[in-house]
mmCIF file of N, CA and C in Angstrom:
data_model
loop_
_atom_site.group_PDB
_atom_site.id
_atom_site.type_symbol
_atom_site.label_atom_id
_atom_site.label_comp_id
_atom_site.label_asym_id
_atom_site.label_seq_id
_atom_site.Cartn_x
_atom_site.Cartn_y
_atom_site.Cartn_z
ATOM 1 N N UNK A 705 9.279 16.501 -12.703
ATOM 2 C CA UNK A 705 8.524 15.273 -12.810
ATOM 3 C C UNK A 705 7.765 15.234 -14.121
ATOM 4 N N UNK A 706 7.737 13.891 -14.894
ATOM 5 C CA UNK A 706 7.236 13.763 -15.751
ATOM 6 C C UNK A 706 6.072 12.705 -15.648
ATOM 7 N N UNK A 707 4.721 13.211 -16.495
ATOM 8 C CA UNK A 707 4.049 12.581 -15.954
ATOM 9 C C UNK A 707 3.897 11.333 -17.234
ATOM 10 N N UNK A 708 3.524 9.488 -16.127
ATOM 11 C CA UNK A 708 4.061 8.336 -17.483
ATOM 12 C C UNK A 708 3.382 8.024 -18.789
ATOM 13 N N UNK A 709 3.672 8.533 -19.803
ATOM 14 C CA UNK A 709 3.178 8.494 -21.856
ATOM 15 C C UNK A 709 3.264 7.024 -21.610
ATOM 16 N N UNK A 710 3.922 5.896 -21.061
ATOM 17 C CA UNK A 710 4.477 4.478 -21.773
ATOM 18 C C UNK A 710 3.141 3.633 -21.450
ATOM 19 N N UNK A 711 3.030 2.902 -21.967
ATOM 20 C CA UNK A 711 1.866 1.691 -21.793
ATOM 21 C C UNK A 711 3.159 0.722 -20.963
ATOM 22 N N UNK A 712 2.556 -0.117 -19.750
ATOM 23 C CA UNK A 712 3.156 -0.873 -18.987
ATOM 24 C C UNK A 712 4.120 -2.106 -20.045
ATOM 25 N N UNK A 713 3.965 -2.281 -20.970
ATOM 26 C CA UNK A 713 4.353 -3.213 -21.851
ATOM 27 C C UNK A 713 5.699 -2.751 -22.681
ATOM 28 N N UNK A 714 5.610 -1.288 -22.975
ATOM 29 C CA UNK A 714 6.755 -0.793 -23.257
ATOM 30 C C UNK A 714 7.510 -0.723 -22.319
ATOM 31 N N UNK A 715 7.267 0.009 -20.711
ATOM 32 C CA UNK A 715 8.146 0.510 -19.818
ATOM 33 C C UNK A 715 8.494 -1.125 -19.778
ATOM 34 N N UNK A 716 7.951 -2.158 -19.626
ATOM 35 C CA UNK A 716 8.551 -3.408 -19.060
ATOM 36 C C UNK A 716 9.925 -3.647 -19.932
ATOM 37 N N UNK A 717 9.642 -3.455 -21.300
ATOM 38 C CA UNK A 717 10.876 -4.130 -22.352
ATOM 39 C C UNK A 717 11.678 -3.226 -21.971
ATOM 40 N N UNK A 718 11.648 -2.025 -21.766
ATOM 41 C CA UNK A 718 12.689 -0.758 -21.888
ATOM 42 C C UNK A 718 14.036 -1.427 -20.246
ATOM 43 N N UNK A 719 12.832 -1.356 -19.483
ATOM 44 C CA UNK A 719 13.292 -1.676 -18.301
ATOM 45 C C UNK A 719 14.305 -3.260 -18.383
ATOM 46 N N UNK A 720 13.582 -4.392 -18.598
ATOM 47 C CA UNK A 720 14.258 -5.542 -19.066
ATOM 48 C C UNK A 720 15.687 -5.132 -19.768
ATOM 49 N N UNK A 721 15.342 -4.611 -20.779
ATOM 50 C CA UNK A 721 16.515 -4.274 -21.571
ATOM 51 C C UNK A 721 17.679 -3.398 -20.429
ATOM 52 N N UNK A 722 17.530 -2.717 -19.816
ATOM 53 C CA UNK A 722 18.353 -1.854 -19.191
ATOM 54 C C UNK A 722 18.787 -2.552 -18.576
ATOM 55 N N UNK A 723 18.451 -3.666 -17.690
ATOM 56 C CA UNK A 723 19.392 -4.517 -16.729
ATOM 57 C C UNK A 723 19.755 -5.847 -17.823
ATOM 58 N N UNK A 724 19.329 -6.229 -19.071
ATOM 59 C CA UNK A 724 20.446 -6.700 -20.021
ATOM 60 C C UNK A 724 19.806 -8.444 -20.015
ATOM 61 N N UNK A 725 18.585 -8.464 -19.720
ATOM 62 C CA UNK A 725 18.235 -9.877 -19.575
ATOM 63 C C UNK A 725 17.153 -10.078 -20.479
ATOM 64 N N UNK A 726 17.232 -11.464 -21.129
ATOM 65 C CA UNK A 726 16.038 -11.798 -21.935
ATOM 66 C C UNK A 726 14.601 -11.949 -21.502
ATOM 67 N N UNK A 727 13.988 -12.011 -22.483
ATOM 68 C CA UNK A 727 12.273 -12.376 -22.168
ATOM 69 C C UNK A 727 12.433 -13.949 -21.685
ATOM 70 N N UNK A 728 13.195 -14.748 -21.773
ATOM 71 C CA UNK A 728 13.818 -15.986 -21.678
ATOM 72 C C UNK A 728 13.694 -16.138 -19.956
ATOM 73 N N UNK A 729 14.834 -15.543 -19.837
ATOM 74 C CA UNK A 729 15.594 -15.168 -18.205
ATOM 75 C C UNK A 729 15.022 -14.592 -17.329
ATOM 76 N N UNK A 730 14.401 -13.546 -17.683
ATOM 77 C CA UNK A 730 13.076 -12.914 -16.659
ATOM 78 C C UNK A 730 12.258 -13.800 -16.348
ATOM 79 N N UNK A 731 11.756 -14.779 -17.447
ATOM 80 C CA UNK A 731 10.417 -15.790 -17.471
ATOM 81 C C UNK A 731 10.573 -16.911 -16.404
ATOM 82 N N UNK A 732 11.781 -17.574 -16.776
ATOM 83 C CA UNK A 732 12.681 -18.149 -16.092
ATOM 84 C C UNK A 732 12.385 -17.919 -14.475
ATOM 85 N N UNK A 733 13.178 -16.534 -14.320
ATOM 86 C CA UNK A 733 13.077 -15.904 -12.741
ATOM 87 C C UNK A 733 11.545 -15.931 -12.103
ATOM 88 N N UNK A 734 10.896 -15.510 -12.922
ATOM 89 C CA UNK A 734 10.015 -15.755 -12.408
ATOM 90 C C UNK A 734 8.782 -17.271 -12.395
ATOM 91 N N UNK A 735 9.052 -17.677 -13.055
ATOM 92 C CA UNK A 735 8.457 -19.302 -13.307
ATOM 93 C C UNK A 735 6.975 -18.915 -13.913
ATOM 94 N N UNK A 736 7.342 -18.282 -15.206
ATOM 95 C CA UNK A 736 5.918 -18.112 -15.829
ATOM 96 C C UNK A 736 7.072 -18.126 -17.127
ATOM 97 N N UNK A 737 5.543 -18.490 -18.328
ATOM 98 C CA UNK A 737 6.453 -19.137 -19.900
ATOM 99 C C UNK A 737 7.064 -17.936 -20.394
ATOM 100 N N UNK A 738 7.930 -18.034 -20.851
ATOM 101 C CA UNK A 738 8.514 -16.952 -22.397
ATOM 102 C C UNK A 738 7.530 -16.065 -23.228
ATOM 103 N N UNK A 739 6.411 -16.765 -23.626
ATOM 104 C CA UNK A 739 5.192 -16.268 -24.082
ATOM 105 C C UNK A 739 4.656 -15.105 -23.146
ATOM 106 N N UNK A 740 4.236 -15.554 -21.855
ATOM 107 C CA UNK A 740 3.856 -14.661 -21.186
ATOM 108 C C UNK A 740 4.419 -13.274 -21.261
ATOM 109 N N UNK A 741 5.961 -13.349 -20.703
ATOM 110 C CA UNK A 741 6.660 -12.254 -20.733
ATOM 111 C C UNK A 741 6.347 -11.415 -22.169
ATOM 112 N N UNK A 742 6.436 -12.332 -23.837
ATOM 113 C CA UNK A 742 6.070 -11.687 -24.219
ATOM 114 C C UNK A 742 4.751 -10.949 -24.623
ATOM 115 N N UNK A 743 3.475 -11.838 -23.984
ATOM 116 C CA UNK A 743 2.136 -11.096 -24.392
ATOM 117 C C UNK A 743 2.181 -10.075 -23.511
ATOM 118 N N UNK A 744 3.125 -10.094 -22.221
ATOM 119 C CA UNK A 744 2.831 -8.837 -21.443
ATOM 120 C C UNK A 744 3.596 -7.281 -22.075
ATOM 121 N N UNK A 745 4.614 -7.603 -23.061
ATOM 122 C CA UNK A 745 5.549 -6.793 -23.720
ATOM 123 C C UNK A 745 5.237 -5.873 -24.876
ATOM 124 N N UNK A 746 3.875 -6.965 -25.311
ATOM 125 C CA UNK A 746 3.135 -6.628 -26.570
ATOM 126 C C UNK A 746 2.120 -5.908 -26.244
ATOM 127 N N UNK A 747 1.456 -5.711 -24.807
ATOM 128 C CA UNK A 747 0.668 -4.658 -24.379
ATOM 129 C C UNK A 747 -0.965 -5.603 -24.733
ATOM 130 N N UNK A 748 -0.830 -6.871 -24.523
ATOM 131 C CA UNK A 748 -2.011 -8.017 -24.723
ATOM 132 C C UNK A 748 -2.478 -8.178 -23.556
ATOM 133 N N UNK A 749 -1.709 -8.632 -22.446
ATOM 134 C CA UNK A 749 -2.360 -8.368 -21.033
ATOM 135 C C UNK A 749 -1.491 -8.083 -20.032
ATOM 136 N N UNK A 750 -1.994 -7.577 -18.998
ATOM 137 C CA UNK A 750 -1.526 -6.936 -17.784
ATOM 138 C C UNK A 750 -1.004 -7.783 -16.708
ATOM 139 N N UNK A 751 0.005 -7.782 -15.955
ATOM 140 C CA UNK A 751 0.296 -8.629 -14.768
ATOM 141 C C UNK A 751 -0.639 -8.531 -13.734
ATOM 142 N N UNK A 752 -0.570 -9.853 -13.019
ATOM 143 C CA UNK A 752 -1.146 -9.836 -11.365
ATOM 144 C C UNK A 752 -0.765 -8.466 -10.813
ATOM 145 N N UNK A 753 -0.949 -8.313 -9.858
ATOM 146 C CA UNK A 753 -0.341 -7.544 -8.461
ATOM 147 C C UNK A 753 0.828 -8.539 -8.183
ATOM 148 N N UNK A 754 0.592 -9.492 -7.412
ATOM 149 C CA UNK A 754 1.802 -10.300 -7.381
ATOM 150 C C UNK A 754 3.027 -10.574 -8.299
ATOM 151 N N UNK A 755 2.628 -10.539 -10.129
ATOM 152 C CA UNK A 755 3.981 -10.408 -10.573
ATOM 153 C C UNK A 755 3.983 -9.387 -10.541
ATOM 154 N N UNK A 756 3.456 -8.466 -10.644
ATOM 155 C CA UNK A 756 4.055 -6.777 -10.827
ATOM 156 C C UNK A 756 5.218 -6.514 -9.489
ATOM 157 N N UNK A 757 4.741 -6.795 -8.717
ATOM 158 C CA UNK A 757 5.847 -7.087 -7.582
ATOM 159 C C UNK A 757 6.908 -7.874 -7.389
ATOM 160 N N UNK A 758 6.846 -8.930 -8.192
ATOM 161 C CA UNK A 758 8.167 -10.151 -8.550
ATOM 162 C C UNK A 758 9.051 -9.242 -9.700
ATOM 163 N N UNK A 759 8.268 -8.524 -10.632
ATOM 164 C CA UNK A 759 8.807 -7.775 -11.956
ATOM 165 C C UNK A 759 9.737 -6.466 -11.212
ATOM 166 N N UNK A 760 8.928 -5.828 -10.434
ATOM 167 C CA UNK A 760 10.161 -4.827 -9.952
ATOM 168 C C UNK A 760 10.941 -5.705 -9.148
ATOM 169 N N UNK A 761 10.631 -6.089 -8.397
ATOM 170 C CA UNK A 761 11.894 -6.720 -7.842
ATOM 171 C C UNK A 761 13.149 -7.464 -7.855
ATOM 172 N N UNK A 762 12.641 -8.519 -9.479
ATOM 173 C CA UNK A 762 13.673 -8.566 -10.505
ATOM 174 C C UNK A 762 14.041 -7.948 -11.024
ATOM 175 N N UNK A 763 13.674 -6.397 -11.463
ATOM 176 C CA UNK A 763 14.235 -5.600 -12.614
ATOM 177 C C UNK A 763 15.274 -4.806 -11.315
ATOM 178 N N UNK A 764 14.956 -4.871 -10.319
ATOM 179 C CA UNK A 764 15.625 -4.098 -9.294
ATOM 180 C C UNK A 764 15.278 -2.722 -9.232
ATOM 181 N N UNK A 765 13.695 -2.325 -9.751
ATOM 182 C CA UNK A 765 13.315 -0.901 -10.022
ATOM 183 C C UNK A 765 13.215 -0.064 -8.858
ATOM 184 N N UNK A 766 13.949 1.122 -8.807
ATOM 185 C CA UNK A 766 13.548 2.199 -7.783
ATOM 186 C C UNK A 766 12.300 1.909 -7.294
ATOM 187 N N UNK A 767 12.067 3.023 -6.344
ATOM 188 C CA UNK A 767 11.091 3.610 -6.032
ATOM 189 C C UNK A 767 9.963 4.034 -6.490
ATOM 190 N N UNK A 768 10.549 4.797 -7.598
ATOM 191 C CA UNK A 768 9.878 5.713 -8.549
ATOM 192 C C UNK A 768 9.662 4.902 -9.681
ATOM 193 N N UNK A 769 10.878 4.391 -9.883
ATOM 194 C CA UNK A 769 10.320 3.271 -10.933
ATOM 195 C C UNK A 769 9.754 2.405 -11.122
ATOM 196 N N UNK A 770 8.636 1.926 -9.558
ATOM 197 C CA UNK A 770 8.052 1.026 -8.954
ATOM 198 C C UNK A 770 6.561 1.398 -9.383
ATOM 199 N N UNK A 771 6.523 2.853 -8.671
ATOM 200 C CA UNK A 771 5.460 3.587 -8.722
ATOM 201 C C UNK A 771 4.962 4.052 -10.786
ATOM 202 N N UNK A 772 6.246 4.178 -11.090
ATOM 203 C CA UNK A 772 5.826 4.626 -13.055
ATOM 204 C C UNK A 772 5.310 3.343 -13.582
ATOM 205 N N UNK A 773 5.829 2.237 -13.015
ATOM 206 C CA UNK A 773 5.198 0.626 -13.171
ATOM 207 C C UNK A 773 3.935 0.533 -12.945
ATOM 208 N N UNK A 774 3.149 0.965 -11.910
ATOM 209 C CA UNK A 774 1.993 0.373 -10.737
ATOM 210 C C UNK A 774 0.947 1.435 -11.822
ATOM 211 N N UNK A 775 1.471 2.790 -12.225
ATOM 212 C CA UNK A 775 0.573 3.928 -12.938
ATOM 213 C C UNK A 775 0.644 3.701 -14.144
ATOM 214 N N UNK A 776 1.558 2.851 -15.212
ATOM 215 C CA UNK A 776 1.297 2.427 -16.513
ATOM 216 C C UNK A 776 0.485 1.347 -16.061
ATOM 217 N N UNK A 777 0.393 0.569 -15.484
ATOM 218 C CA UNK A 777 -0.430 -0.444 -15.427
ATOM 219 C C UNK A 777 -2.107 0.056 -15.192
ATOM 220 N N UNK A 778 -2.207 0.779 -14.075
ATOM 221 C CA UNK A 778 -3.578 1.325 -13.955
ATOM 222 C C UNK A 778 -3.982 2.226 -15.102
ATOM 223 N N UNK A 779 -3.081 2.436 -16.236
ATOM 224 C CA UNK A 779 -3.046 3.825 -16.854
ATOM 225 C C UNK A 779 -4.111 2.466 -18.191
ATOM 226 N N UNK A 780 -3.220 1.820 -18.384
ATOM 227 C CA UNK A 780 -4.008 0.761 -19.463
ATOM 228 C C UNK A 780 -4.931 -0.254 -18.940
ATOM 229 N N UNK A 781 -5.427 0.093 -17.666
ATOM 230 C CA UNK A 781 -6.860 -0.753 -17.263
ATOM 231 C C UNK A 781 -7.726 0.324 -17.484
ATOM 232 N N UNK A 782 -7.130 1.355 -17.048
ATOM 233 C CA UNK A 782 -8.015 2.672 -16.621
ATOM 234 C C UNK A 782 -8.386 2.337 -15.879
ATOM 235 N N UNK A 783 -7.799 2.545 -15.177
ATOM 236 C CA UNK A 783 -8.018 2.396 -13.090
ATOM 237 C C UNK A 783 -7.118 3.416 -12.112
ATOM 238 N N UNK A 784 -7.432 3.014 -11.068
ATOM 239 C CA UNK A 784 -6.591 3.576 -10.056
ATOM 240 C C UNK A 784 -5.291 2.568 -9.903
ATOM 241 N N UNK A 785 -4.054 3.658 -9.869
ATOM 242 C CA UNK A 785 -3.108 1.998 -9.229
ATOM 243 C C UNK A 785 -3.364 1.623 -7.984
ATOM 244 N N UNK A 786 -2.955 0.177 -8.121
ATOM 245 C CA UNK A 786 -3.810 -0.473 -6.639
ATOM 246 C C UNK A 786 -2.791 0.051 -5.628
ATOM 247 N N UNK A 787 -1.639 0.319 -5.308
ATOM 248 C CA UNK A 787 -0.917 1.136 -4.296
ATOM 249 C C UNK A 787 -1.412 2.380 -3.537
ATOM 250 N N UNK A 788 -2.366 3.173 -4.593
ATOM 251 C CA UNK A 788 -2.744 4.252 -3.501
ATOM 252 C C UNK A 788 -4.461 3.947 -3.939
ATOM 253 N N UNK A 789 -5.064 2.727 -4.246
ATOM 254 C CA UNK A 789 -6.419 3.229 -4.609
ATOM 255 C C UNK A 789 -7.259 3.184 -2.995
ATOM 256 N N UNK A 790 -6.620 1.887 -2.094
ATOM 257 C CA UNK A 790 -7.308 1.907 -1.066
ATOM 258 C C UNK A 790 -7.157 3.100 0.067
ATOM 259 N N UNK A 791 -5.992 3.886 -0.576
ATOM 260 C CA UNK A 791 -5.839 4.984 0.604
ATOM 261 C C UNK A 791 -6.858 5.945 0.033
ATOM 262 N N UNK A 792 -6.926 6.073 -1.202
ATOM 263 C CA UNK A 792 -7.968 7.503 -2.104
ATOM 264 C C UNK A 792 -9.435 6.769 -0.993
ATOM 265 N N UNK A 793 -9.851 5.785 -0.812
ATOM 266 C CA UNK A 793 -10.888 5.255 -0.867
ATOM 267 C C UNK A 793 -11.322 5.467 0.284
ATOM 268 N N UNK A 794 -10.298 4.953 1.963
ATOM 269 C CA UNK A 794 -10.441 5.436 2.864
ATOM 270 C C UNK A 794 -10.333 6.769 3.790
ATOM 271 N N UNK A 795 -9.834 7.801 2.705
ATOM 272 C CA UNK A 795 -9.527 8.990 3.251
ATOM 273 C C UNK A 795 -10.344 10.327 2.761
ATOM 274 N N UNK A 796 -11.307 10.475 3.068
ATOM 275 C CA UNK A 796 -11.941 11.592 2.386
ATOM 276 C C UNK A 796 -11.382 12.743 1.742
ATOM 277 N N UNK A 797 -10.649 13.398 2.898
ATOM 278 C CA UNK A 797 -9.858 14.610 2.673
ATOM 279 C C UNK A 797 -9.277 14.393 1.012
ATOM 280 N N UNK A 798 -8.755 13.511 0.720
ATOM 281 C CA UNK A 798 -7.967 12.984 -0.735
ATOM 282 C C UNK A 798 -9.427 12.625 -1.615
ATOM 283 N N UNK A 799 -10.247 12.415 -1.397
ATOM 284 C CA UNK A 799 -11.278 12.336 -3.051
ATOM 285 C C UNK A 799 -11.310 13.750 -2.932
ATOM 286 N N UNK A 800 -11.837 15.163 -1.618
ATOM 287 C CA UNK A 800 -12.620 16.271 -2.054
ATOM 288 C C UNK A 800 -11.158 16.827 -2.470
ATOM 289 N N UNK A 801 -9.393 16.500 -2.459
ATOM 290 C CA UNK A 801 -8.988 17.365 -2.508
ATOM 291 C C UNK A 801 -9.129 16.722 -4.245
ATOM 292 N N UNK A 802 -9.070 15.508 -4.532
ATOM 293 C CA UNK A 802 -8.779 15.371 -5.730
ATOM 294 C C UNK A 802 -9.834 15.804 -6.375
ATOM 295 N N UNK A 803 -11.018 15.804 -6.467
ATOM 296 C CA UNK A 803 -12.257 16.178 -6.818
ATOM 297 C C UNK A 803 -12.006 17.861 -6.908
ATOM 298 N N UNK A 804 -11.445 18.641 -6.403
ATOM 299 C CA UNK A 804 -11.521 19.709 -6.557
ATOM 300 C C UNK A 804 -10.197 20.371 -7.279
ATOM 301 N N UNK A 805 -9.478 19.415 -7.244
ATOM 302 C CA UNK A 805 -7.927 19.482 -7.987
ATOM 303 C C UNK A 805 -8.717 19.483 -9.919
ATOM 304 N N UNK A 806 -9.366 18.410 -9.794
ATOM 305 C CA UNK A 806 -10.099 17.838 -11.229
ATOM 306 C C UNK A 806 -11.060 19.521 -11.396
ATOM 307 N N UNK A 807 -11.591 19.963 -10.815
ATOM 308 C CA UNK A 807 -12.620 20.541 -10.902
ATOM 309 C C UNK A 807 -11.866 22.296 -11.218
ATOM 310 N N UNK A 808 -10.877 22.709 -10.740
ATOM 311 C CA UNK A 808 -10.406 23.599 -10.744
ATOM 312 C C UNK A 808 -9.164 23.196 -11.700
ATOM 313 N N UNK A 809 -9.353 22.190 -12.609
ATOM 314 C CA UNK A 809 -8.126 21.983 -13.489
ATOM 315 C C UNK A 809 -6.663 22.312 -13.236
ATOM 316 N N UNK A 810 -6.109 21.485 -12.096
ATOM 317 C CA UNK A 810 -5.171 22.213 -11.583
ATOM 318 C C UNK A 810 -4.103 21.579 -12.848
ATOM 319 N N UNK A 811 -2.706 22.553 -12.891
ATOM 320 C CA UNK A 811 -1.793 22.722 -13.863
ATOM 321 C C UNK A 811 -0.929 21.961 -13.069
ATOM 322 N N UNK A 812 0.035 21.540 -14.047
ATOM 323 C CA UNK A 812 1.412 20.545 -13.527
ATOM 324 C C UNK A 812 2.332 21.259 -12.436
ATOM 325 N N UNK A 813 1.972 22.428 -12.932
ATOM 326 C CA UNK A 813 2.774 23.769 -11.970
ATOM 327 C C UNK A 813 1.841 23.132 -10.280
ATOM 328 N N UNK A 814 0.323 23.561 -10.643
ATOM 329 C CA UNK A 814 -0.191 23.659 -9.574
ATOM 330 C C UNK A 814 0.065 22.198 -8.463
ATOM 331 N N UNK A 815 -0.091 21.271 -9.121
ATOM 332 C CA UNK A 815 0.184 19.770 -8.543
ATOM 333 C C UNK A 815 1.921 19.777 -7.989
ATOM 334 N N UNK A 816 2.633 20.415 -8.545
ATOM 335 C CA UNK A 816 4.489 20.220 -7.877
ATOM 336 C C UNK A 816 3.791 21.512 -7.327
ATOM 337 N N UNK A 817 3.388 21.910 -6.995
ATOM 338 C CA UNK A 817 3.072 22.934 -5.529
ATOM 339 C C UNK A 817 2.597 21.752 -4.511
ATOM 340 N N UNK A 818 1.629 21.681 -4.689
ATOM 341 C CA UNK A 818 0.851 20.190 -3.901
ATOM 342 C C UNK A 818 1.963 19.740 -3.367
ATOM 343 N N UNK A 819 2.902 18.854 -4.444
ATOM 344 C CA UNK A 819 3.743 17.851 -3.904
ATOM 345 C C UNK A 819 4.700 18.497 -2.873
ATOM 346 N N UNK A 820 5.065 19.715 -3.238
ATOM 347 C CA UNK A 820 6.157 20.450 -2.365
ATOM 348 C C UNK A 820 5.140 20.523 -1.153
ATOM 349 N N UNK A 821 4.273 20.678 -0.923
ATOM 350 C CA UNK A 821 3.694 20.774 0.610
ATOM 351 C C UNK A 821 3.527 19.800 1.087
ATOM 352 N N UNK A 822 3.224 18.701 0.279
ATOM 353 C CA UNK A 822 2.975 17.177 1.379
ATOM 354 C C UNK A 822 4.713 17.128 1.846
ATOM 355 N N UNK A 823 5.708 17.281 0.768
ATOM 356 C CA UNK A 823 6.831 16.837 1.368
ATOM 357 C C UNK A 823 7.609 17.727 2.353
ATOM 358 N N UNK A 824 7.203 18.712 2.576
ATOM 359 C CA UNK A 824 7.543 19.591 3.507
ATOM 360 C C UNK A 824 6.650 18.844 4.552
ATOM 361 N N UNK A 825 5.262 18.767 4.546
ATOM 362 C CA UNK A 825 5.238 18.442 6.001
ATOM 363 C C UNK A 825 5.496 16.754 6.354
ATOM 364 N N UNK A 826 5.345 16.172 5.538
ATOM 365 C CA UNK A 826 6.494 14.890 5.778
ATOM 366 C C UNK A 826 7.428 15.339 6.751
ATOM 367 N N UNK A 827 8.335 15.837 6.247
ATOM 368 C CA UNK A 827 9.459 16.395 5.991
ATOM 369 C C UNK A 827 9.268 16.623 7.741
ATOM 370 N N UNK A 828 8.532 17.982 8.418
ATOM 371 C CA UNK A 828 8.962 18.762 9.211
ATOM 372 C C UNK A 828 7.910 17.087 10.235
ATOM 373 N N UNK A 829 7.397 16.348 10.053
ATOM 374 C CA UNK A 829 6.635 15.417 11.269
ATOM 375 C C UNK A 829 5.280 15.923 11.092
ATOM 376 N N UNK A 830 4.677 16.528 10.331
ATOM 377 C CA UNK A 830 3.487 17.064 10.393
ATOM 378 C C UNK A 830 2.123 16.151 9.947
ATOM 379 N N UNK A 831 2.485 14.989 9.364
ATOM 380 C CA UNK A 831 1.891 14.223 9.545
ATOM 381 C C UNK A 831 0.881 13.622 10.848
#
C-alpha cells in the first residue's frame, strides 16, 4: 500500500484520462460547466460530497480508488475524509488507538500490521 502524494485535482485528470473522456463529457455527465471540471483539475476548488460521488461513479472508480479520491480530497482541505470522519468521531476505541498510533509514531510497517489484524478479524466474524 501506498500512501496518496496526488492533490485530488491531479488524481481527477489522471483518472478522467484513463477512462478516455473529456473535461467536456464528464461536465456534461454530470450537469455542471466545463470550467468547473476544469477549476476542479487545476486544484482551485474541491467537489461537494455529492459530486465526489457522481465523479467516482462516472469514472467507474474501484473501491480503493474511491477511498484514494475521498483522502486526496481531505488531504487538500486538511481534514478528515468525510467517509470515516463520523466513525473516528463516534468510536472512542479509534481516536485512543489513533492518538496513540500518532504518539508512538507508528511506521508504515507498523500500520500494515494494524491493517492485517482488522482484516483477519473481519475476516474470521470477529467483529
Amino acid at each position: 500500500m501506498q500512501p496518496n502524494a496526488k492533490s485530488f485535482g491531479s488524481f481527477l485528470k489522471e483518472k478522467r484520462l484513463e477512462v478516455g473522456v473529456t473535461q467536456r463529457a464528464l461536465a456534461r455527465k454530470l450537469d455542471v460547466a466545463r470550467q468547473h471540471m476544469s477549476v476542479l483539475e487545476a486544484g482551485k476548488r474541491l467537489p461537494s460530497s455529492e459530486l465526489a460521488e457522481q465523479l467516482a461513479a462516472e469514472l467507474a472508480l474501484s473501491s480503493d480508488d474511491k477511498d484514494l479520491m475521498l483522502d486526496a480530497i481531505a488531504k487538500d482541505k486538511e481534514a478528515v475524509p468525510t467517509d470515516i470522519g463520523g466513525y473516528i468521531m463516534d468510536t472512542d476505541l479509534a481516536r485512543v488507538a489513533l492518538r496513540k498510533a500518532r504518539d508512538a509514531k507508528l511506521s508504515p510497517q507498523g500500520w500494515e500490521k494494524v491493517i492485517e489484524v482488522i482484516e483477519s478479524e473481519g475476516a474470521d466474524g470477529g467483529w
